[in-house]
CSV table of C-alpha atoms and ligand atoms in Angstrom, one decimal:
chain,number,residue,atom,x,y,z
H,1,UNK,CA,23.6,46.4,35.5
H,2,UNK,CA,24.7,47.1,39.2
H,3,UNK,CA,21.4,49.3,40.7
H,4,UNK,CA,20.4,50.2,44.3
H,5,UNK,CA,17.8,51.5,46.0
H,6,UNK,CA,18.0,53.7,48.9
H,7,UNK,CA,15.5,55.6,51.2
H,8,UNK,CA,15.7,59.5,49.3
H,9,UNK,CA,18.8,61.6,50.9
H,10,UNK,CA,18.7,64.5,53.3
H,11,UNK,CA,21.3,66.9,53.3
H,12,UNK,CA,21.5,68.4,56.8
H,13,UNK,CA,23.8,71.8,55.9
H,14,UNK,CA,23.0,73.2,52.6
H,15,UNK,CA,23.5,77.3,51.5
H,16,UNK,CA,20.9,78.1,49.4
H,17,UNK,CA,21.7,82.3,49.6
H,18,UNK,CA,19.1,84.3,48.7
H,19,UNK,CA,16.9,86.1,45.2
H,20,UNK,CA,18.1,85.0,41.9
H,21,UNK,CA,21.1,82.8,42.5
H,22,UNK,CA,18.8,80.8,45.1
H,23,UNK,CA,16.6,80.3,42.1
H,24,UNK,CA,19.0,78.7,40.0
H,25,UNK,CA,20.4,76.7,43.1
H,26,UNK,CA,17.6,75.3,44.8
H,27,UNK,CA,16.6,72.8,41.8
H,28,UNK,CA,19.8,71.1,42.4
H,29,UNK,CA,19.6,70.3,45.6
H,30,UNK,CA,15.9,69.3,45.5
H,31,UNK,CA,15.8,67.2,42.7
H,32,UNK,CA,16.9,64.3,44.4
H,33,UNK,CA,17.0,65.2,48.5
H,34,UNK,CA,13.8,65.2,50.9
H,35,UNK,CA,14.8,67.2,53.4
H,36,UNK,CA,17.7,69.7,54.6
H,37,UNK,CA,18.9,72.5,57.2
H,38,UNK,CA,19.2,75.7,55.4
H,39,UNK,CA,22.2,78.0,56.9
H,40,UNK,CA,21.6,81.5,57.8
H,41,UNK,CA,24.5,82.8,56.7
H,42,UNK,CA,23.2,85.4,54.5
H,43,UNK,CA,23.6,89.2,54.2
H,44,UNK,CA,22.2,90.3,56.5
H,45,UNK,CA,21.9,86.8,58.3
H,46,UNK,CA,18.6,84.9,59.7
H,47,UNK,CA,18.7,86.3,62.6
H,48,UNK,CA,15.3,85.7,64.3
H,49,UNK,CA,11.8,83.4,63.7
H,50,UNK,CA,10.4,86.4,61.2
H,51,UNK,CA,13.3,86.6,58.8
H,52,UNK,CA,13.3,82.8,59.1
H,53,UNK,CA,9.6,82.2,57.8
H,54,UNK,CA,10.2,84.8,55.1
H,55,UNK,CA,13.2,83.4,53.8
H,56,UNK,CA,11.8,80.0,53.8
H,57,UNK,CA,8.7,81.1,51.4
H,58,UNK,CA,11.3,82.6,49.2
H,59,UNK,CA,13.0,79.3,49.0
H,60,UNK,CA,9.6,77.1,48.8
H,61,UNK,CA,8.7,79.3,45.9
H,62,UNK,CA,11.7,78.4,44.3
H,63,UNK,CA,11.4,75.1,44.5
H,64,UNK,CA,10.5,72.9,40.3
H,65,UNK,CA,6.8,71.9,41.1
H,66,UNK,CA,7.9,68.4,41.0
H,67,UNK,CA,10.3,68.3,43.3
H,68,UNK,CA,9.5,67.3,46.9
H,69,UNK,CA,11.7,69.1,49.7
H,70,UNK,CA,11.3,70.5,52.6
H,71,UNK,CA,13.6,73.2,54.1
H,72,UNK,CA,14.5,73.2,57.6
H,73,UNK,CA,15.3,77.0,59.0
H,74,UNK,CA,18.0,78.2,61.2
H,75,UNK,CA,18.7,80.8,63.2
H,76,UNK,CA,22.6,82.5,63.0
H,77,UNK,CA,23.7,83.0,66.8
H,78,UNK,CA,25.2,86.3,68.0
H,79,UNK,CA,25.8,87.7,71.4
H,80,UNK,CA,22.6,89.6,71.3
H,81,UNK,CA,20.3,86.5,70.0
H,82,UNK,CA,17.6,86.5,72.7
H,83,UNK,CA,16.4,83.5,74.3
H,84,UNK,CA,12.9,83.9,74.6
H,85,UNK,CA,12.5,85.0,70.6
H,86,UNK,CA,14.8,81.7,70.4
H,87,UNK,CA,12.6,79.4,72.3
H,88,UNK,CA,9.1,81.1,70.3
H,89,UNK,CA,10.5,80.2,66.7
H,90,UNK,CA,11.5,76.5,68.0
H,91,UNK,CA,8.2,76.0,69.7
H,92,UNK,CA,6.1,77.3,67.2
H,93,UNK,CA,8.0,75.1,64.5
H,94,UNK,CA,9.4,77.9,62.3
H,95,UNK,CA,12.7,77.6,63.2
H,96,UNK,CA,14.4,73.8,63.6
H,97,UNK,CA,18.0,74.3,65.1
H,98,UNK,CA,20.7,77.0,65.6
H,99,UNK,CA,24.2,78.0,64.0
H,100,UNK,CA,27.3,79.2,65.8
H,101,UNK,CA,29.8,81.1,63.9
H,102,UNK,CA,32.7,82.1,65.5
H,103,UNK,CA,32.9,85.3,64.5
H,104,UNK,CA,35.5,86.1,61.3
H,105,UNK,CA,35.7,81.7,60.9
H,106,UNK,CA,34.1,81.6,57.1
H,107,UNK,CA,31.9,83.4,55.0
H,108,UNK,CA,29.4,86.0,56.1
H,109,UNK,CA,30.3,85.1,59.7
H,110,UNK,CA,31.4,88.7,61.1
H,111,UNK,CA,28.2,88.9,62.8
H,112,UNK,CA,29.4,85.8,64.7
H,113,UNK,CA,30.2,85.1,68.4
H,114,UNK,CA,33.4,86.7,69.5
H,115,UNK,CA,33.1,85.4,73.3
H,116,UNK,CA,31.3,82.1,74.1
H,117,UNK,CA,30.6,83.3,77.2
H,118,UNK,CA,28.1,85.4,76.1
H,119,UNK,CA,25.9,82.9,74.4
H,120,UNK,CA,25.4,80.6,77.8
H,121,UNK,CA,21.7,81.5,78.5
H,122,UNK,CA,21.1,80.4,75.0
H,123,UNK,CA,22.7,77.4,75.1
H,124,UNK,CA,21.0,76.8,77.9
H,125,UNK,CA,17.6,77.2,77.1
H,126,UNK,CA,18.3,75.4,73.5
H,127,UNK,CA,19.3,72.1,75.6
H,128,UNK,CA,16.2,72.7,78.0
H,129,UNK,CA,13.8,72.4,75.0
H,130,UNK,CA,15.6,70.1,73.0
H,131,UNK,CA,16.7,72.6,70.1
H,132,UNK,CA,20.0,71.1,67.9
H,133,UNK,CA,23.1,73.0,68.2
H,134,UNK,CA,25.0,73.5,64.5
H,135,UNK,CA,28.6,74.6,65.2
H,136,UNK,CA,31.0,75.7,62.4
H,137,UNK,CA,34.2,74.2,64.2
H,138,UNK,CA,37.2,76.0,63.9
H,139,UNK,CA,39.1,79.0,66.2
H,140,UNK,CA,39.6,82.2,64.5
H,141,UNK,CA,42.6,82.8,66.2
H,142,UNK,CA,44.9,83.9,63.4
H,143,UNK,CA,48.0,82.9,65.1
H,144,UNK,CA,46.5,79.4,64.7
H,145,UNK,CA,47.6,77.5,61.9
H,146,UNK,CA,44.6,77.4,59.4
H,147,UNK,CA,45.3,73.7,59.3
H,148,UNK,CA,44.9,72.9,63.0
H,149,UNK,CA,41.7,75.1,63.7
H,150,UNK,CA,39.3,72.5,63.6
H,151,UNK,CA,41.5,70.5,66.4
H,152,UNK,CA,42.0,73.6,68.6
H,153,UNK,CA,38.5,74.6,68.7
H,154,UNK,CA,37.7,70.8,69.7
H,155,UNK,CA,40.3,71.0,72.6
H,156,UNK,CA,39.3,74.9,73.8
H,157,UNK,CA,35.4,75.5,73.1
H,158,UNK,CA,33.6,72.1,72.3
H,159,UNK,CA,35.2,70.3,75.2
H,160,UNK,CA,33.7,73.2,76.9
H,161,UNK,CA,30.1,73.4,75.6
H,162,UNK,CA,30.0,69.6,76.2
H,163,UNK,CA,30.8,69.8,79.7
H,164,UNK,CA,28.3,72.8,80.2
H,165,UNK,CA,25.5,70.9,78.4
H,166,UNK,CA,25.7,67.4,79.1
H,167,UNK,CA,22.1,67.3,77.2
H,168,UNK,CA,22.3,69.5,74.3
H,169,UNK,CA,22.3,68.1,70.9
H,170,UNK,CA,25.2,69.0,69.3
H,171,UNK,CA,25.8,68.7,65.1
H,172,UNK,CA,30.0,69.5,64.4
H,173,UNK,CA,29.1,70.7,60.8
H,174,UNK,CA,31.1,69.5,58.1
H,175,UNK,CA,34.4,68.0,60.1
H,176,UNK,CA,37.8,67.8,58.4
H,177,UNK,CA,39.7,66.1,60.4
H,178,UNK,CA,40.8,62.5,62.0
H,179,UNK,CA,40.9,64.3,65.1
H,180,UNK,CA,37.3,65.7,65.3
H,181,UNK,CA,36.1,61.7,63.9
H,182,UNK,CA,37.9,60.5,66.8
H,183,UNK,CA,36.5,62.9,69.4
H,184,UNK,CA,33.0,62.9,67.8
H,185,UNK,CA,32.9,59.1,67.6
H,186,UNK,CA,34.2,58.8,71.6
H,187,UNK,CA,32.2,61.1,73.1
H,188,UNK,CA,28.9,62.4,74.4
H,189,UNK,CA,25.5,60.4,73.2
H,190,UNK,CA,24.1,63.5,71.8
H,191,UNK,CA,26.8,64.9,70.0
H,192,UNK,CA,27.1,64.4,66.0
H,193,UNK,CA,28.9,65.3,62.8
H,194,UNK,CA,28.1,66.1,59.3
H,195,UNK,CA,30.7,65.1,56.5
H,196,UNK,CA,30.6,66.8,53.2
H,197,UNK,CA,31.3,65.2,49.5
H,198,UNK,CA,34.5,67.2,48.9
H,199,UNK,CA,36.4,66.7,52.3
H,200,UNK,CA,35.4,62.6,51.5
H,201,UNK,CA,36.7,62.9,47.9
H,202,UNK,CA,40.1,65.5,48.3
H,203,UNK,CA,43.0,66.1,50.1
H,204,UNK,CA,44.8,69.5,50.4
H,205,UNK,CA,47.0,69.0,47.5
H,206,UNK,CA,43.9,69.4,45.3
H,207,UNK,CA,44.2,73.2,46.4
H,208,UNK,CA,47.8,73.6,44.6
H,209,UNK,CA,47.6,70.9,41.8
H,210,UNK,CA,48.7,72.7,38.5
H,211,UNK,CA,48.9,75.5,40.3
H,212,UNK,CA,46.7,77.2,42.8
H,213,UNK,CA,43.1,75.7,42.8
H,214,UNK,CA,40.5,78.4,44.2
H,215,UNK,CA,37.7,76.2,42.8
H,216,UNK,CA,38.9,73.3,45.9
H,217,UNK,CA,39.0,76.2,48.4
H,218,UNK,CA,36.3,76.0,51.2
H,219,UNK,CA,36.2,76.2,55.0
H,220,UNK,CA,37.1,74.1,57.2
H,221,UNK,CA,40.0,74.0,54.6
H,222,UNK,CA,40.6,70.5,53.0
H,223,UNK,CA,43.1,68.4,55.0
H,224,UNK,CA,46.2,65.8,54.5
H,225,UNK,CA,45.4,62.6,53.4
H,226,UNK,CA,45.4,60.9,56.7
H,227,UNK,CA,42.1,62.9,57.6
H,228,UNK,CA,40.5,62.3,54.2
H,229,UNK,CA,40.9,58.5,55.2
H,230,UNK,CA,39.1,59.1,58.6
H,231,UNK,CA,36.4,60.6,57.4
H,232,UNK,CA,36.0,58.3,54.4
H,233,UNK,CA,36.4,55.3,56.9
H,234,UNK,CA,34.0,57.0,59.3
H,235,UNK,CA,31.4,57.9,57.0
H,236,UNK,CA,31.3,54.3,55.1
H,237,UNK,CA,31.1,52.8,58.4
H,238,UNK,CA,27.6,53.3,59.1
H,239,UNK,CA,28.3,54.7,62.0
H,240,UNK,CA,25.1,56.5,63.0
H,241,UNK,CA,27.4,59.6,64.3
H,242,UNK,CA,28.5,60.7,61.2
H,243,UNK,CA,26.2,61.3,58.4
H,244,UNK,CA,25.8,63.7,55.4
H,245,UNK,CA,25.6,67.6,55.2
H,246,UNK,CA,26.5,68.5,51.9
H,247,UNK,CA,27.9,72.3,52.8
H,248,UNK,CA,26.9,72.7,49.0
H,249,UNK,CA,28.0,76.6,48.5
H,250,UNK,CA,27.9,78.3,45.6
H,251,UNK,CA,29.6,81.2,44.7
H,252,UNK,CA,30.3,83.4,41.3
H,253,UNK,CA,33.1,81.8,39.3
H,254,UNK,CA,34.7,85.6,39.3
H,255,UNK,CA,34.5,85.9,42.8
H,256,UNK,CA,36.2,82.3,43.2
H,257,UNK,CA,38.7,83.0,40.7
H,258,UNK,CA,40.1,86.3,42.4
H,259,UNK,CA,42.5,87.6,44.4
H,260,UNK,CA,40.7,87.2,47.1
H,261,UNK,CA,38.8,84.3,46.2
H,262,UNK,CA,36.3,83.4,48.7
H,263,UNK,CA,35.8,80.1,50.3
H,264,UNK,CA,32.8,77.8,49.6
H,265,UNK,CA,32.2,74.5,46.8
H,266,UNK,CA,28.7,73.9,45.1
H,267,UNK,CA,28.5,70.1,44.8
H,268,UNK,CA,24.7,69.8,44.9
H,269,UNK,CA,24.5,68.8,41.4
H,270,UNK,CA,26.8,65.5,41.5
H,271,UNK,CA,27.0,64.9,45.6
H,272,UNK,CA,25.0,61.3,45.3
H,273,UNK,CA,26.7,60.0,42.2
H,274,UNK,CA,30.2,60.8,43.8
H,275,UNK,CA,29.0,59.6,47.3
H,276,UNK,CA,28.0,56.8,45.5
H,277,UNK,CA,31.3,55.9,43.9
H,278,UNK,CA,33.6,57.0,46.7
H,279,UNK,CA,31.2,54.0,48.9
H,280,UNK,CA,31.7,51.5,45.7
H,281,UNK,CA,35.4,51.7,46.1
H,282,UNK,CA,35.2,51.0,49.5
H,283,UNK,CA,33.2,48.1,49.0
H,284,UNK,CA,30.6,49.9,51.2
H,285,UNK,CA,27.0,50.4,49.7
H,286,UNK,CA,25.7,48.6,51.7
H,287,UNK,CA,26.2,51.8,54.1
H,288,UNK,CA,25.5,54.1,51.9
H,289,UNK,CA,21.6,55.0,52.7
H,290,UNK,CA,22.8,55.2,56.6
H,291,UNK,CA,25.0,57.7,55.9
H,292,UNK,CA,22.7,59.8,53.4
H,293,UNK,CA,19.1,58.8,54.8
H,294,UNK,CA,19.4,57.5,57.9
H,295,UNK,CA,21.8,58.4,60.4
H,296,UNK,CA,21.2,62.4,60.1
H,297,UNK,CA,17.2,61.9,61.1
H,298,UNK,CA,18.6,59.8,63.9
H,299,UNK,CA,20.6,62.2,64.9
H,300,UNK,CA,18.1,64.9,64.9
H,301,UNK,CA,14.8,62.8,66.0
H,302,UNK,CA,13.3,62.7,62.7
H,303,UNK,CA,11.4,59.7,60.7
H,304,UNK,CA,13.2,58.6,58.1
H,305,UNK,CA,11.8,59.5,54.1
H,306,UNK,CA,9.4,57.7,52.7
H,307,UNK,CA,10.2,58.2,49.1
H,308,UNK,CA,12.8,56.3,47.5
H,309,UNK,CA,15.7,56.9,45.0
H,310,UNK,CA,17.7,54.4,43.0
H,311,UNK,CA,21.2,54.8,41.8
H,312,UNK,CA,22.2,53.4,38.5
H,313,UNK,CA,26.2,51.7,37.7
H,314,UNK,CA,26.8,52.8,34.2
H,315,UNK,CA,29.7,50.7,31.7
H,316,UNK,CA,30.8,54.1,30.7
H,317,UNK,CA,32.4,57.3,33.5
H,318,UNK,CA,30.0,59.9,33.5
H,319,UNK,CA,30.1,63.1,31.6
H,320,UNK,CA,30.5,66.2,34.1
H,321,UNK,CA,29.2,69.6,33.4
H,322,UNK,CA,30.9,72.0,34.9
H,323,UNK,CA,29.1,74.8,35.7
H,324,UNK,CA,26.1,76.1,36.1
H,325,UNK,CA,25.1,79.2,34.3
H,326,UNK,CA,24.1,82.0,36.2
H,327,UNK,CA,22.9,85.1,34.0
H,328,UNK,CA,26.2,86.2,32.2
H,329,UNK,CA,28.1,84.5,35.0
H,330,UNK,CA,28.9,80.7,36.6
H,331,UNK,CA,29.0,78.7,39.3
H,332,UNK,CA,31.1,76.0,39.4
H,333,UNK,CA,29.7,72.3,40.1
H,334,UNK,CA,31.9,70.2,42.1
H,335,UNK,CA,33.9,67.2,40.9
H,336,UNK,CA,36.1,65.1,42.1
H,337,UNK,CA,39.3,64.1,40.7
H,338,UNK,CA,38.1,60.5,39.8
H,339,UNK,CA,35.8,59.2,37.5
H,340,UNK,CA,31.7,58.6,38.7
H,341,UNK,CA,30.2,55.6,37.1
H,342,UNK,CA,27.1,56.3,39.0
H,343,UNK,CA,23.7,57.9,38.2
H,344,UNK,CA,20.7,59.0,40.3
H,345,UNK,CA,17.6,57.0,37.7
H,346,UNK,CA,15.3,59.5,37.1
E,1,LIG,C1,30.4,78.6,53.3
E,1,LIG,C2,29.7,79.6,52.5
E,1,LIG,O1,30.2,79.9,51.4
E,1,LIG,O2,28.7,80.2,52.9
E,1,LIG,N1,31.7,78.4,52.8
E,1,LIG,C3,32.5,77.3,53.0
E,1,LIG,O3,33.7,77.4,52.6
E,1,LIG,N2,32.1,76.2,53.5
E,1,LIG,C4,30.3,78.8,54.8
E,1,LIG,C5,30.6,77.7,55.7
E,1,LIG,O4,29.8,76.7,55.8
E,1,LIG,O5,31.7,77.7,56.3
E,2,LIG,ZN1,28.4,75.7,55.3
């Protein structure tokens, strides 16, 4: 039997939402990860250190009793986030790292930044005491191809941010494209990137296979092959600039399957076992705990878990289930399009 042992997983970009469906969601993710950035992207966001410390009782509370995780707050960025209230949450701990959404880019982001310009003081006092920038990646512009968002906003406002704050410590969440591995990989020291399990595990035509796929439909939207490769290749690499942030996001199955179906994939449930495989077939376990437990703390200045998982190769493909019930409605769990021969030994 093939086994391996790995320092336990973080996942640095998790949605947890909020009340009853953050119940049924946050024993997912915490029965096998130590550690993870919650996103603010709730209605109404996170917004400052108060609503921040609330929201992370709510979550501890939720947390099985034998689970071990810690959540690590954020605050949502706007044009009126002020800098002092910014700089008290990070100093007095209750508050690890900041999100910019460009206003209108992906779910519950209208409260987002419209104009960079007016978030410099911000940025600079994050940079000045060392608190991690979390940007979602991609222009707004609708005249942009939804494809190519991730690239322009690389070329027009990251470029930009990086050349304003050399020092800054910069996480591009959940990148999509070869482009963004090769910029993230070439440039500055203190700039990073989280990959999640579905961009390493599908291509766009998983959006239109048998017809139109809502379930595959998240934000940065999925990419051609070629950018799947680069960000399998990258992430299996051990490259300590790349590591995992699962973007695990759940949402109603009726509010998926609509005609307005909104964007987000919950893949908390299977995201080690398919990590696992997808490193297997590239002959690369050996990298897997960088990429899940290593590189991320790295990244953000943080000692590595102590616990430790192990991951079991079963003869037989594992059975799925595929959703999670939620009173009279579902979420649906995340899987691939290939089989998972790997288990998390419990
Ligand atoms: C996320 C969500 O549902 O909150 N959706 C998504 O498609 N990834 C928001 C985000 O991270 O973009
Ligand atoms: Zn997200």
């Amino acid at each position: 039997m093939k086994q391996i042992e790995i320092i336990k997983p973080d996942d640095w970009h998790i949605h947890f939402r909020d009340n009853d469906i953050m119940r049924q969601v946050v024993p997912e993710t915490t029965r096998y990860f130590g550690r993870g950035i919650v996103m603010p992207n709730l209605v109404p966001p996170i917004l400052n250190g108060t609503q921040a410390i609330e929201y992370k009782k709510r979550i501890i509370k939720s947390i099985p009793r034998n689970n071990n995780f810690e959540p690590f707050m954020t605050i949502y960025l706007t044009e009126k986030t002020r800098k002092d209230e910014l700089k008290e949450a990070h100093d007095n701990g209750t508050v690890f790292a900041a999100k910019l959404y460009p206003a209108g880019a992906t779910t519950n982001s209208e409260s987002g930044v419209k104009d960079i310009s007016k978030i410099i003081p911000v940025l600079e006092k994050m940079s000045e005491i060392g608190m991690p920038l979390l940007i979602h990646g991609e222009v707004t512009d609708k005249n942009i191809d939804i494809f190519d968002r991730e690239k322009v906003f690389i070329e027009k406002y990251l470029e930009f941010i990086l050349k304003e704050f050399p020092d800054l410590k910069i996480t591009l969440e959940h990148i999509t494209t070869k482009d963004a591995v090769e910029y993230v990989d070439g440039n500055n020291r203190k700039l990073a990137a989280s990959i999640t399990p579905h961009h390493l595990a599908l291509n766009r035509n998983a959006i239109f296979s048998n017809g139109i796929n809502p379930h595959n439909y998240c934000l940065p939207i999925l990419k051609r092959e070629k950018h799947r490769e680069a960000l399998v290749k990258a992430a299996v690499s051990g490259n300590p600039k790349f590591f995992l942030g699962t973007d695990t996001a759940p949402h109603l199955v009726k509010d998926k399957e609509n005609a307005c179906g909104c964007a987000g994939i919950f893949n908390a449930t299977y995201c080690l076992q398919i990590l696992a495989q997808i490193f297997e077939n590239e002959n690369s376990l050996s990298n897997l705990e960088k990429f899940t437990s290593k590189n991320g703390s790295i990244h953000y200045s943080l000692k590595f878990n102590e616990d430790k998982i192990t991951l079991v190769k079963s003869e037989e493909a594992q059975e799925i289930v595929k959703f999670l019930n939620f009173q009279n409605e579902k979420i649906r769990i995340f899987s691939p399009n290939f089989d998972i021969f790997w288990k998390v030994k419990v």
